[in-house]
PDB file of C-alpha atoms and ligand atoms in Angstrom:
ATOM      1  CA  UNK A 864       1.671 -11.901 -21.370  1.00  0.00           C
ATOM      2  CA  UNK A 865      -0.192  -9.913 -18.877  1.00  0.00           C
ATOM      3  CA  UNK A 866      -0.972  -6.034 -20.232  1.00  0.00           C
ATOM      4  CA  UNK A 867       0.813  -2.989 -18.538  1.00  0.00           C
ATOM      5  CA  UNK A 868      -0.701  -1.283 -16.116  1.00  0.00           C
ATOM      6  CA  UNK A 869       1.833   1.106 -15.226  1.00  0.00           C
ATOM      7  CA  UNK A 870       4.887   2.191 -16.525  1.00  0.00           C
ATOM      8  CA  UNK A 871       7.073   5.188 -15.202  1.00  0.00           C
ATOM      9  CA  UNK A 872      10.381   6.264 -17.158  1.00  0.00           C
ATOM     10  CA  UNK A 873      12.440   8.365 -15.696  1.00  0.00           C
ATOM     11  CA  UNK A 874      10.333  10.036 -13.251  1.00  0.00           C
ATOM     12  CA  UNK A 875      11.584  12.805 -11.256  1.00  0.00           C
ATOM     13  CA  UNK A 876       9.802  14.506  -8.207  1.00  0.00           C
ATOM     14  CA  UNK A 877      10.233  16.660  -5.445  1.00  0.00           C
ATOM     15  CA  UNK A 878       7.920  18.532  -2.631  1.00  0.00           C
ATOM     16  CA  UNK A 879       7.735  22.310  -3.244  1.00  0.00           C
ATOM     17  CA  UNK A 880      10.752  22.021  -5.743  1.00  0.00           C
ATOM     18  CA  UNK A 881      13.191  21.611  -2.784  1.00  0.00           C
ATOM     19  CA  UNK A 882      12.883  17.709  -0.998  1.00  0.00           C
ATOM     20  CA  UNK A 883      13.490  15.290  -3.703  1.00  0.00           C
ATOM     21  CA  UNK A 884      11.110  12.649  -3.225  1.00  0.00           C
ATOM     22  CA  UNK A 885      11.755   9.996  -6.436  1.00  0.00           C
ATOM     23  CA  UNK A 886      15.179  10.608  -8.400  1.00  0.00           C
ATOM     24  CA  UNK A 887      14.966   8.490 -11.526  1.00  0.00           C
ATOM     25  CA  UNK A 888      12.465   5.847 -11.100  1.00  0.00           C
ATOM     26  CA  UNK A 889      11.720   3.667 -13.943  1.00  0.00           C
ATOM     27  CA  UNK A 890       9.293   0.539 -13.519  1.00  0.00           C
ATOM     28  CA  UNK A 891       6.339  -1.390 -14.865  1.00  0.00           C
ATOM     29  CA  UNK A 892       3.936  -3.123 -13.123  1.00  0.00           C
ATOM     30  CA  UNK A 893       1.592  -5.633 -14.981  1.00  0.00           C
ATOM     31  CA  UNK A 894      -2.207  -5.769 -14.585  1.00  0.00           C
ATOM     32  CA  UNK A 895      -3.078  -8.842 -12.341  1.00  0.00           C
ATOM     33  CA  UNK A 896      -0.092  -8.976 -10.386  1.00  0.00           C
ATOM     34  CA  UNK A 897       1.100  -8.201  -6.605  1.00  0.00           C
ATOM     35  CA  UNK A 898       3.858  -6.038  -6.198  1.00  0.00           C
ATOM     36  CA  UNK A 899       5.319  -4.680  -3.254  1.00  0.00           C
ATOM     37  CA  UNK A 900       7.838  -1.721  -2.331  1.00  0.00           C
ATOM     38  CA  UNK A 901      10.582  -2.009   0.375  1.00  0.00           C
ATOM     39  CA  UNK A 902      13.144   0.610   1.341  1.00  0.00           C
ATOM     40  CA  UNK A 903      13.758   2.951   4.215  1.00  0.00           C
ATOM     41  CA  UNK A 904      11.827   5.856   5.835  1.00  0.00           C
ATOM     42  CA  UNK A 905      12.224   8.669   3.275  1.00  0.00           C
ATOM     43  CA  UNK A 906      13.199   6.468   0.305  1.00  0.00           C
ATOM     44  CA  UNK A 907      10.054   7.743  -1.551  1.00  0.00           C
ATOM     45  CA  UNK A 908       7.626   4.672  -1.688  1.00  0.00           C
ATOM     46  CA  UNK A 909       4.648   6.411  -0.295  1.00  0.00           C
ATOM     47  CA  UNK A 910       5.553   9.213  -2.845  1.00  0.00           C
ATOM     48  CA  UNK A 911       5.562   6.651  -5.348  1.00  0.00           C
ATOM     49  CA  UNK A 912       1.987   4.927  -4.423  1.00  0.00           C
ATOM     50  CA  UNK A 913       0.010   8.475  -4.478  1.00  0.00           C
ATOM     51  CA  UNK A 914       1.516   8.886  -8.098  1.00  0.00           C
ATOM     52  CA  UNK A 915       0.316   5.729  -8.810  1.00  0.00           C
ATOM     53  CA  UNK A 916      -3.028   6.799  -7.609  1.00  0.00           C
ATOM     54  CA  UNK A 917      -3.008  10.381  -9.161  1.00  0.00           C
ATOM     55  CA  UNK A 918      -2.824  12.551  -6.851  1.00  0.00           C
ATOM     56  CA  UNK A 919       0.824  13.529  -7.307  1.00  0.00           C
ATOM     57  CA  UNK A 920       2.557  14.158 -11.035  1.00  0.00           C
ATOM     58  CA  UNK A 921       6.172  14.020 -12.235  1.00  0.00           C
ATOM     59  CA  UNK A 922       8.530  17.182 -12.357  1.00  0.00           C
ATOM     60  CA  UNK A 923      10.050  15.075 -15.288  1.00  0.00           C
ATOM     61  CA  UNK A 924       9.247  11.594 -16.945  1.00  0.00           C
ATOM     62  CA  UNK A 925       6.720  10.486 -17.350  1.00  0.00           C
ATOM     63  CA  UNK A 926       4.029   8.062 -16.001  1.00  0.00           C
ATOM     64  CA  UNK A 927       1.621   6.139 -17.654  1.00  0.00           C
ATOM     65  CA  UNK A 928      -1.684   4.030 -16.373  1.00  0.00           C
ATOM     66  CA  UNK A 929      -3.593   1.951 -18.684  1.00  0.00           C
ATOM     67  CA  UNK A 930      -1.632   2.978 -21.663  1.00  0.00           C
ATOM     68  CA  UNK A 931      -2.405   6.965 -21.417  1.00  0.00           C
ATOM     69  CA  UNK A 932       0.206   9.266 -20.087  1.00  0.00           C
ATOM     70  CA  UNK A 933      -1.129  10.533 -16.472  1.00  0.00           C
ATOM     71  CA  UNK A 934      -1.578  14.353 -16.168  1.00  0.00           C
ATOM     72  CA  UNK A 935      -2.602  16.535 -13.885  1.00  0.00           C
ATOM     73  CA  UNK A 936      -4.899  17.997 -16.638  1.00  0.00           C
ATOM     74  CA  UNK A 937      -6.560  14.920 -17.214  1.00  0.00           C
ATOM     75  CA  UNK A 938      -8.418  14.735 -13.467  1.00  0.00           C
ATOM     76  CA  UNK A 939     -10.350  18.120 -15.037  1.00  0.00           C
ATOM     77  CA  UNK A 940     -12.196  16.210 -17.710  1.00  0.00           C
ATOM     78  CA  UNK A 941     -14.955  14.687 -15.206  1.00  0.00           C
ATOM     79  CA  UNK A 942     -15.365  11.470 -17.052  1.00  0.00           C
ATOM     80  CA  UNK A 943     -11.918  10.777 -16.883  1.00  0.00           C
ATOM     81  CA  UNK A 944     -11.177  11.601 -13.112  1.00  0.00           C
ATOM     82  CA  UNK A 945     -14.588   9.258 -12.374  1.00  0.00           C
ATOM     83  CA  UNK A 946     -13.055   6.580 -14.513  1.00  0.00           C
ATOM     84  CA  UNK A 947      -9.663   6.708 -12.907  1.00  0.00           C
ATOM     85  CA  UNK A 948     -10.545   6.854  -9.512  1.00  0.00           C
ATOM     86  CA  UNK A 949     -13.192   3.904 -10.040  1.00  0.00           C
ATOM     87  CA  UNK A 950     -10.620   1.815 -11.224  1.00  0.00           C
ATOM     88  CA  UNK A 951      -7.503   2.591  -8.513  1.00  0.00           C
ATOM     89  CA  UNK A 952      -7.987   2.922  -4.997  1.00  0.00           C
ATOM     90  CA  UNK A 953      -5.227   3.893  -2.767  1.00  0.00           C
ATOM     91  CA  UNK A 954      -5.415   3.288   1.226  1.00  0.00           C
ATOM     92  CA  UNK A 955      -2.975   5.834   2.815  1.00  0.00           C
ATOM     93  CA  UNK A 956      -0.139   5.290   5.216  1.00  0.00           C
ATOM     94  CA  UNK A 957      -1.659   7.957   7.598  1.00  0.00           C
ATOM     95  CA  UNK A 958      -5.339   6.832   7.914  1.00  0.00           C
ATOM     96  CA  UNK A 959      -6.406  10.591   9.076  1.00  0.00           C
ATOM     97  CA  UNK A 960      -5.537  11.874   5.789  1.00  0.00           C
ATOM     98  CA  UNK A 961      -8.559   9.480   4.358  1.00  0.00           C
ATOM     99  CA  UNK A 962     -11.012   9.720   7.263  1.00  0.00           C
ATOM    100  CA  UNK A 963     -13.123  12.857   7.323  1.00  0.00           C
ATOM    101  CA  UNK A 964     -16.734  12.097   7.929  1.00  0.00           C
ATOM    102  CA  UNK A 965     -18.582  12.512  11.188  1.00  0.00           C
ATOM    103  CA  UNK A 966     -19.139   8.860  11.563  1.00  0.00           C
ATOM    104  CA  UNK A 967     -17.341   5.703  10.744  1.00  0.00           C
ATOM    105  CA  UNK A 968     -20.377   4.452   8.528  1.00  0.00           C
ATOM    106  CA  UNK A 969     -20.500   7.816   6.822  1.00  0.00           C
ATOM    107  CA  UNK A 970     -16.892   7.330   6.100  1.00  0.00           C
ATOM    108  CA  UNK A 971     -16.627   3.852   4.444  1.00  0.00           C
ATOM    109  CA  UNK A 972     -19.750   4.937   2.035  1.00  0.00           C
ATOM    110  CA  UNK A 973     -18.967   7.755   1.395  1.00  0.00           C
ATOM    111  CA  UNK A 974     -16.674   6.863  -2.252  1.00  0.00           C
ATOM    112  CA  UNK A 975     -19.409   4.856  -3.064  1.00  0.00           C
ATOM    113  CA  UNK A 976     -21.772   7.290  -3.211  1.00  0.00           C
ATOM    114  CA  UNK A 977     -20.101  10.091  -4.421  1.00  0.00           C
ATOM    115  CA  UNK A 978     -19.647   8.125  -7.776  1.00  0.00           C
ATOM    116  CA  UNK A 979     -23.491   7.237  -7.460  1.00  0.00           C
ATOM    117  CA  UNK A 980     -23.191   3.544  -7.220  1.00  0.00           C
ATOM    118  CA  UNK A 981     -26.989   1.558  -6.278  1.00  0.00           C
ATOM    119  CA  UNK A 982     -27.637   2.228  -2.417  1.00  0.00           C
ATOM    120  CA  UNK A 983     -28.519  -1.234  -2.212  1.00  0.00           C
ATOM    121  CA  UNK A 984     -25.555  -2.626  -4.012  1.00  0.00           C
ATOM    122  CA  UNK A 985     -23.266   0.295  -1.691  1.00  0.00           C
ATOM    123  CA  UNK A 986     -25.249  -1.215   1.603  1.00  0.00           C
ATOM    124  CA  UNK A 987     -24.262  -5.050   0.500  1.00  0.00           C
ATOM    125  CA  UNK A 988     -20.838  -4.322  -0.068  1.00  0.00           C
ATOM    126  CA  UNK A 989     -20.795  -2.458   3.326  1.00  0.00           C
ATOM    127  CA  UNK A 990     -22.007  -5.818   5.589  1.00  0.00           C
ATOM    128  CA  UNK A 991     -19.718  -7.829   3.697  1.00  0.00           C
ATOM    129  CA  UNK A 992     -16.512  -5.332   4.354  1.00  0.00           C
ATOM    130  CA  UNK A 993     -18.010  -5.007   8.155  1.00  0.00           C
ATOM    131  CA  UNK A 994     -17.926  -8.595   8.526  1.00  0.00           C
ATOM    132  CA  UNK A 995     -14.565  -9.076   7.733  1.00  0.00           C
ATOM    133  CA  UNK A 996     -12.743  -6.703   8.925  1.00  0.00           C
ATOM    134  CA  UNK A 997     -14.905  -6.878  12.684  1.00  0.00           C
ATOM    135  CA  UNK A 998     -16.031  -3.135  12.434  1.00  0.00           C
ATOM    136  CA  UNK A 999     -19.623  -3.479  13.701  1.00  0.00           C
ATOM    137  CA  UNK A1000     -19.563  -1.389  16.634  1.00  0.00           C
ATOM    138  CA  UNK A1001     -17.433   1.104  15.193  1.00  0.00           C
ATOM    139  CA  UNK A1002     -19.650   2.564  12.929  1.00  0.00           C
ATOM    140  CA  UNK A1003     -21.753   4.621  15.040  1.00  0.00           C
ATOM    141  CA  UNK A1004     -18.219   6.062  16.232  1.00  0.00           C
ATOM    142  CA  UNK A1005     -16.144   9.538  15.451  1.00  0.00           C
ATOM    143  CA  UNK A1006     -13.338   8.212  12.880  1.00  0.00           C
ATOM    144  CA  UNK A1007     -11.209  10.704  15.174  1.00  0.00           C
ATOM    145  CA  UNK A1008     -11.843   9.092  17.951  1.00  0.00           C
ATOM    146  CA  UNK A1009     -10.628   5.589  16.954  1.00  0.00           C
ATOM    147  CA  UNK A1010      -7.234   3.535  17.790  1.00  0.00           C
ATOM    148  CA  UNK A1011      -4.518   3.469  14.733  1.00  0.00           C
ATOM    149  CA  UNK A1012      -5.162   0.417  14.099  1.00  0.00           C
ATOM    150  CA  UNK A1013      -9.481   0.811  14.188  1.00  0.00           C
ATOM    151  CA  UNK A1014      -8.891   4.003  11.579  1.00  0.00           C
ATOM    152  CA  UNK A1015      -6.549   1.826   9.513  1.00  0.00           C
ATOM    153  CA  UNK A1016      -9.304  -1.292   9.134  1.00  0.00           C
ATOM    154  CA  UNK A1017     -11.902   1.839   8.653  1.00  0.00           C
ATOM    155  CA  UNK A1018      -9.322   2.916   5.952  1.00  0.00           C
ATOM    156  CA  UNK A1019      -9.386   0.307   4.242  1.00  0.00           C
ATOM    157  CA  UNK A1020     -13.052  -0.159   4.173  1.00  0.00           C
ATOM    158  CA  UNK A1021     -13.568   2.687   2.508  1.00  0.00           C
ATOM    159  CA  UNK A1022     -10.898   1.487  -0.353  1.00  0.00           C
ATOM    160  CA  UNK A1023     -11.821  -1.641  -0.589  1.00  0.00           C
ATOM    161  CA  UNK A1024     -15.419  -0.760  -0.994  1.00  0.00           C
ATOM    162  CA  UNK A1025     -15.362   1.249  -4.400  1.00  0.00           C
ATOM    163  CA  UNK A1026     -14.207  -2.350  -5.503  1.00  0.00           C
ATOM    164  CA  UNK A1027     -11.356  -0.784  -7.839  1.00  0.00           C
ATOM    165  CA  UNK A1028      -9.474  -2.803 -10.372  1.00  0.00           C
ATOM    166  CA  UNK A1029      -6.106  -1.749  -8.807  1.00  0.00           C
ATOM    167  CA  UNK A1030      -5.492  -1.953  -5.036  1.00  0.00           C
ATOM    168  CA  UNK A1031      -2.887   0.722  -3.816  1.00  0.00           C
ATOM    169  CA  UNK A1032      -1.898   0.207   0.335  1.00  0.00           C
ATOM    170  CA  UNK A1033       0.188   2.116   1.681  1.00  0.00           C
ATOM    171  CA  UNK A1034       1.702   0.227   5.010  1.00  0.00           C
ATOM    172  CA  UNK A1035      -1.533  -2.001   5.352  1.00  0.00           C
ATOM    173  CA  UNK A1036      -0.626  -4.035   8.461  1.00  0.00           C
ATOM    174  CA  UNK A1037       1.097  -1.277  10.478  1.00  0.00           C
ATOM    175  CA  UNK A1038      -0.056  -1.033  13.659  1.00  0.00           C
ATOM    176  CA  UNK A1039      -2.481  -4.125  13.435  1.00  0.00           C
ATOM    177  CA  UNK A1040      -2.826  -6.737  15.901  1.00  0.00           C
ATOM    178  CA  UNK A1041      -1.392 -10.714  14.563  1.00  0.00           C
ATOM    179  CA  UNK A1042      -5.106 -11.967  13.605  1.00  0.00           C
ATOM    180  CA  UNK A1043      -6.288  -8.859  11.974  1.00  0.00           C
ATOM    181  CA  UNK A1044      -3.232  -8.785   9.780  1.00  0.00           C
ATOM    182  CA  UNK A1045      -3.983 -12.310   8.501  1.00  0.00           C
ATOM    183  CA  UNK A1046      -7.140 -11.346   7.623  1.00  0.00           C
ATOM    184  CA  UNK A1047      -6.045  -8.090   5.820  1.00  0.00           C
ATOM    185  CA  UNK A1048      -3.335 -10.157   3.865  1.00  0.00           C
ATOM    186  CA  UNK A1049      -6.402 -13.422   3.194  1.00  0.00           C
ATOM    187  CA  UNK A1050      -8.356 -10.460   2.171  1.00  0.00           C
ATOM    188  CA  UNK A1051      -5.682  -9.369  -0.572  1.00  0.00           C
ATOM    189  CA  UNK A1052      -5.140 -12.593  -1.938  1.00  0.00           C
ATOM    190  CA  UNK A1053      -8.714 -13.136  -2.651  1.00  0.00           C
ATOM    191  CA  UNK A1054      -8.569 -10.245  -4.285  1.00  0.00           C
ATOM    192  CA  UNK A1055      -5.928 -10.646  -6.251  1.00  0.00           C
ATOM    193  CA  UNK A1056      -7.134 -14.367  -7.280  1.00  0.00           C
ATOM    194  CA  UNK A1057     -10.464 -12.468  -8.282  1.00  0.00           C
ATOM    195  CA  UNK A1058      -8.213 -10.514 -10.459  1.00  0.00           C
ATOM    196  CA  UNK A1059      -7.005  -7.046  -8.722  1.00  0.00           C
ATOM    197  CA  UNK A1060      -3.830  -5.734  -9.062  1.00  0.00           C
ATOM    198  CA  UNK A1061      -2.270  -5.111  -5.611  1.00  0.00           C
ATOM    199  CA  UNK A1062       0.314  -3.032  -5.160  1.00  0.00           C
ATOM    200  CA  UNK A1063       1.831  -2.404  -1.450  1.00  0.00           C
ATOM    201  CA  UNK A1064       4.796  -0.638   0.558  1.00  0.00           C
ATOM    202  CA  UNK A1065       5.572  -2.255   3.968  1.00  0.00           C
ATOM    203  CA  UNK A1066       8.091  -2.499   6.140  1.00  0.00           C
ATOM    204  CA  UNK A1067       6.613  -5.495   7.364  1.00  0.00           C
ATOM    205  CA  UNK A1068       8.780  -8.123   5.567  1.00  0.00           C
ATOM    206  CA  UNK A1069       6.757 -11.407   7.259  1.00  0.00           C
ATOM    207  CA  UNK A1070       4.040 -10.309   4.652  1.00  0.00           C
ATOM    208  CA  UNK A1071       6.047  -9.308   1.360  1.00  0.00           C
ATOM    209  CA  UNK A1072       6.242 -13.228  -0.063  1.00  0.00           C
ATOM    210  CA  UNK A1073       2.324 -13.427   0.343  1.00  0.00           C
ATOM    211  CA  UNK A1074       1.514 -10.142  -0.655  1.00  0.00           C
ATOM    212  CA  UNK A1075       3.767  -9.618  -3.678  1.00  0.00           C
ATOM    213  CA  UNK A1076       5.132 -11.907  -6.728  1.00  0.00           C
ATOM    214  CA  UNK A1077       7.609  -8.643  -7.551  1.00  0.00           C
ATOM    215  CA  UNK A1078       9.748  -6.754  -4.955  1.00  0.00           C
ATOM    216  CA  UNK A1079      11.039  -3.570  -5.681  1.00  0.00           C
ATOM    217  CA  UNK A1080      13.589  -2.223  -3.532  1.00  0.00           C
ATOM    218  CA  UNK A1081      14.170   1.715  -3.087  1.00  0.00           C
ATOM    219  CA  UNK A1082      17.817   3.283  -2.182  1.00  0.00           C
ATOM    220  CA  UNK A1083      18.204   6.058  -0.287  1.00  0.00           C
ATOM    221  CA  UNK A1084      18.691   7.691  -3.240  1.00  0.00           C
ATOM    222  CA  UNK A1085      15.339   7.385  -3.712  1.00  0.00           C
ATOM    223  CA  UNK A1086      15.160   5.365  -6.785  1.00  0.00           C
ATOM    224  CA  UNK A1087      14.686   1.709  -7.238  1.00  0.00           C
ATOM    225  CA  UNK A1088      17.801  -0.323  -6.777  1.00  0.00           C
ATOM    226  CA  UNK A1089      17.091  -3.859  -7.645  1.00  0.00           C
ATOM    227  CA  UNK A1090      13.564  -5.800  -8.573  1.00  0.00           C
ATOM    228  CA  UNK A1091      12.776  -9.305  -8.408  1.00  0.00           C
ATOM    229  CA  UNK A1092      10.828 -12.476  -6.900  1.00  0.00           C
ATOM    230  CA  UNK A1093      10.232 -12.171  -2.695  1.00  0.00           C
ATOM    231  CA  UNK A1094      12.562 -15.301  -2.434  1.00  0.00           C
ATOM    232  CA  UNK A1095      15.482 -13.820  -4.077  1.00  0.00           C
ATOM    233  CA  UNK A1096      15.457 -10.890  -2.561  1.00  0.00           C
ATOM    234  CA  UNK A1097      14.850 -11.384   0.737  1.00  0.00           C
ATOM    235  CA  UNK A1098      17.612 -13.838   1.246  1.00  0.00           C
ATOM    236  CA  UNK A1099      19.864 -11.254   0.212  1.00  0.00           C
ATOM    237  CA  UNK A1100      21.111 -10.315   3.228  1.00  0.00           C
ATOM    238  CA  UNK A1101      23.540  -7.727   2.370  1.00  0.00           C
ATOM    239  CA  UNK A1102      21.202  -5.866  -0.177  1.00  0.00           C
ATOM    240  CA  UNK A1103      18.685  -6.203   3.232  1.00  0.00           C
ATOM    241  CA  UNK A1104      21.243  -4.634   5.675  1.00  0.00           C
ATOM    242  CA  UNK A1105      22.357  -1.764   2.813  1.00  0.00           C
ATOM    243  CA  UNK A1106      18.792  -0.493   3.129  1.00  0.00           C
ATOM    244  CA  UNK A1107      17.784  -0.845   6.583  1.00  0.00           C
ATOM    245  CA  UNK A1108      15.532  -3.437   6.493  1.00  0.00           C
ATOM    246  CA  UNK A1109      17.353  -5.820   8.804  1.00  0.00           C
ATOM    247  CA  UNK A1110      18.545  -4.841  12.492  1.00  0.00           C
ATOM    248  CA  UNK A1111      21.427  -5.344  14.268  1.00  0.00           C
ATOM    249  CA  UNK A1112      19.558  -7.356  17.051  1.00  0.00           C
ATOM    250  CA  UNK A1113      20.627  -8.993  20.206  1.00  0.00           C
ATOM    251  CA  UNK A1114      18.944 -11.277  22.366  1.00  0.00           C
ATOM    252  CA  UNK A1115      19.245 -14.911  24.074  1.00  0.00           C
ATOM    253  CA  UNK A1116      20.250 -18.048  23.614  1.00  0.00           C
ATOM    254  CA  UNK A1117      21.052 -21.089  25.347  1.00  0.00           C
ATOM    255  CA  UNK A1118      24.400 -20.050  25.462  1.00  0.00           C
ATOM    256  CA  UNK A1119      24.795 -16.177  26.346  1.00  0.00           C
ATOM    257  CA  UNK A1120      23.798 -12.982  24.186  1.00  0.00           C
ATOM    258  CA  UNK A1121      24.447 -12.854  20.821  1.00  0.00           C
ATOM    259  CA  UNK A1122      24.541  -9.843  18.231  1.00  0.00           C
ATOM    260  CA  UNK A1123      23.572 -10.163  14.680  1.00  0.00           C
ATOM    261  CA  UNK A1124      21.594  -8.825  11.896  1.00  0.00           C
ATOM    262  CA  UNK A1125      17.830  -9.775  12.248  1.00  0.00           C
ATOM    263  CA  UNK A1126      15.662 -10.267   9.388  1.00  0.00           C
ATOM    264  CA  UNK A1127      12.185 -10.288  10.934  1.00  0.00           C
ATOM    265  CA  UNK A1128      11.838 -13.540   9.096  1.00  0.00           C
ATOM    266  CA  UNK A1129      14.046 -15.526  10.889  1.00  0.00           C
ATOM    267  CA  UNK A1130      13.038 -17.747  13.798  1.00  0.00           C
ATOM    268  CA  UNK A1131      14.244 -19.256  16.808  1.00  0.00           C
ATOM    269  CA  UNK A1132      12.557 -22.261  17.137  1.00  0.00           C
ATOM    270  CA  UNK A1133      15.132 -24.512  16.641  1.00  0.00           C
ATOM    271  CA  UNK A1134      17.337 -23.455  20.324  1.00  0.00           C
TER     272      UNK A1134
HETATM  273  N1  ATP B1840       4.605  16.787   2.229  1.00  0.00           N
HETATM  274  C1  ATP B1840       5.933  16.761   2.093  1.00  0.00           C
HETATM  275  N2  ATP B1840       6.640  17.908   2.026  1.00  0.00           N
HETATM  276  C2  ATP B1840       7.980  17.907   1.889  1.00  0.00           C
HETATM  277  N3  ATP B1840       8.719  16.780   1.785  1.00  0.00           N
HETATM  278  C3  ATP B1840       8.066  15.605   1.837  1.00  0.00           C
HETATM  279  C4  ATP B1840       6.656  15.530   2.004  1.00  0.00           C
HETATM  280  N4  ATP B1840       6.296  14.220   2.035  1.00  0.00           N
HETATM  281  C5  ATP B1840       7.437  13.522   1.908  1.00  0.00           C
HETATM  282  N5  ATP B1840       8.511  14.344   1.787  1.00  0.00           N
HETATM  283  C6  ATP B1840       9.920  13.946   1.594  1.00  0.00           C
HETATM  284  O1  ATP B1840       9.985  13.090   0.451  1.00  0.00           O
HETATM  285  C7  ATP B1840      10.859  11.994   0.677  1.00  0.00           C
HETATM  286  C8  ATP B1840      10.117  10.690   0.428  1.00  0.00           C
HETATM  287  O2  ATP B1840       9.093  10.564   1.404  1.00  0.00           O
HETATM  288  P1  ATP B1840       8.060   9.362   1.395  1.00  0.00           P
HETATM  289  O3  ATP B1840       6.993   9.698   2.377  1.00  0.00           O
HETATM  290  O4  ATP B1840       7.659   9.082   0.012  1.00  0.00           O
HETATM  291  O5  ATP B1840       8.974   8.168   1.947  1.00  0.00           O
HETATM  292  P2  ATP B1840       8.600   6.693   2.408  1.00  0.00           P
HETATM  293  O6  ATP B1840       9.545   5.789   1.696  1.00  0.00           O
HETATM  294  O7  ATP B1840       7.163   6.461   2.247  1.00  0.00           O
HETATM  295  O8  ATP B1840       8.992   6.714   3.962  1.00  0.00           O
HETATM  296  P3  ATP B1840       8.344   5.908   5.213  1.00  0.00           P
HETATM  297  O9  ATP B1840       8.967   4.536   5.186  1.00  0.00           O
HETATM  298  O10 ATP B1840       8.841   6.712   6.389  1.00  0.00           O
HETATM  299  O11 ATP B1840       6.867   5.901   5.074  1.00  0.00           O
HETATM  300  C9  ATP B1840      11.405  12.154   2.086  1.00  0.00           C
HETATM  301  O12 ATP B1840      12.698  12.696   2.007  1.00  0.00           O
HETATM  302  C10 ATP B1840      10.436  13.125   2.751  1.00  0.00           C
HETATM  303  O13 ATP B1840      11.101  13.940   3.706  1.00  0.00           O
HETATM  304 MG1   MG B1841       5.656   6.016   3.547  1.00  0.00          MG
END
C-alpha cells in the first residue's frame, strides 16, 4: 500500500479567529495519487490546499506531511523549510499572489534559484516548461501586465519548475482557453505517471475523472462530506445539486425549452 502523505484529523481553522474557513476536516491523501477537491465558493478548499502547502496552520487538529506533524515553528529551522518547500509546490487560485518579479522570465526562475539549484539544470528545465506551455514571447513581459489566463500558465511555470514531489493547484484550468487546458491536464498526468502526487480544487468537473483517482467533496459547512472514485461521485446527482456544482440550466431542443439540472458533463449530441 502506497505511504501517507498527508493526514489531517480534526482540523479546525478560521481567518483572524472570526471566518471559519475548515470546521472538522479529517482526510488522508496517499503519496502517488491524484486527488481532487469539489465544493462551493467559500467551502474552504483553497484554505485547505495552502495548509497542505504550509503556509497556513490549524487552530486545532492537527496536520501531518510525510509522517511529521506540520508547525508553524518548523518553517524557522532553515533546513526544514528548504526541504518542505522543495518537495510541495502549490500554484495559487489568484495567480497575482505568486507573480512578483519584474519580468515573466525572472518570475518562473526565480524558486529555482532561490534554493540554489545548477543554472544550467534551472535554464533546461525553463525551455522545456516554455515549450509546453507556449510562453516564449511572454517572457520579456511585466507578469502584471499579462491576461488571467497568460499569468495562470506563468503560474504554473514557476511551480512546476522546482520539480516538487507533490503538486498542489489551486483552480488550474480557470480561465484557460480548450487547447491549453488539455495540455495543462496531459501535463499532470505525465507527472503523476512519473510519480508526483497531484492534488487539485476545480470547479471544472470535465477535468476531475482525469485529474483525480479520489474526490473529496466539501459542504458548506466547510468540512468534507463524502470521498470516493470520480465515477461514483459524479453521477450522484443529488449529492452534485446539494453543493452547487450542477445548474439549473435551460436551453434548446428540437422540441421547445427545457429546464433541468446541468452537470457540465453532460452532452447533447444525441438531439
Ligand atoms: N483572507 C481571508 N480573510 C478572511 N476570510 C477568508 C479569507 N480567505 C478566505 N476566507 C473565508 O474562508 C472561507 C473559505 O474560503 P476559501 O477561499 O478556502 O474557499 P474556496 O472553497 O476556495 O472558495 P472558491 O470556490 O470561491 O475558491 C470563506 O468563508 C471565506 O470567506
Ligand atoms: Mg478557492
Amino acid at each position: 500500500m502506497a505511504k501517507t502523505l498527508f493526514e489531517l484529523k480534526g482540523v479546525y481553522f478560521s481567518y483572524l479567529g472570526k471566518f471559519p474557513a475548515l470546521c472538522g476536516v479529517d482526510l488522508s491523501i496517499p503519496e502517488g495519487s491524484r486527488v481532487s477537491f469539489i465544493g462551493a465558493n467559500g467551502c474552504g478548499k483553497s484554505t485547505l490546499l495552502q495548509m497542505l502547502d504550509g503556509l497556513l496552520f490549524p487552530d486545532k487538529g492537527i496536520i501531518k506531511a510525510f509522517g511529521a506533524e506540520l508547525k508553524e515553528n518548523n518553517f524557522n529551522n532553515e533546513k526544514f523549510a528548504r526541504e518542505f518547500r522543495q518537495s510541495v509546490g502549490l500554484v495559487f487560485q489568484n495567480s497575482d499572489v505568486q507573480l512578483f518579479c519584474p519580468t515573466v522570465k525572472e518570475d518562473i526562475v526565480f524558486g529555482p534559484l532561490q534554493l540554489g539549484l545548477d543554472k544550467q539544470e534551472i535554464k533546461k528545465r525553463l525551455e522545456r516548461l516554455v515549450d509546453i506551455l507556449e510562453i516564449k514571447d511572454l517572457l520579456d513581459r511585466a507578469p502584471h501586465q499579462l491576461s488571467i489566463g497568460e499569468k495562470r500558465k506563468v503560474a504554473i511555470a514557476s511551480t512546476l519548475i522546482i520539480e516538487p514531489k507533490v503538486l498542489i493547484l489551486d483552480e488550474p484550468t480557470a480561465g484557460l482557453d480548450p487547447l491549453t487546458s488539455r495540455h495543462i491536464i496531459d501535463l499532470l498526468i505525465q507527472e503523476n505517471i512519473a510519480g508526483k502526487t497531484i492534488i487539485t480544487a476545480t470547479h471544472d468537473l470535465h477535468i476531475v475523472e482525469e485529474i483525480s483517482d479520489q474526490v473529496f467533496v466539501f459542504s458548506r459547512e466547510k468540512r468534507i462530506v463524502r470521498n470516493g472514485v470520480p465515477s461514483d461521485i459524479l453521477k450522484d446527482t443529488e449529492l452534485l445539486e446539494a453543493h452547487n456544482l450542477v445548474h439549473i440550466h435551460s436551453h434548446r431542443h428540437k422540441d421547445g425549452v427545457h429546464i433541468h439540472a446541468h452537470t457540465h458533463l453532460e452532452h447533447h449530441a444525441q438531439e
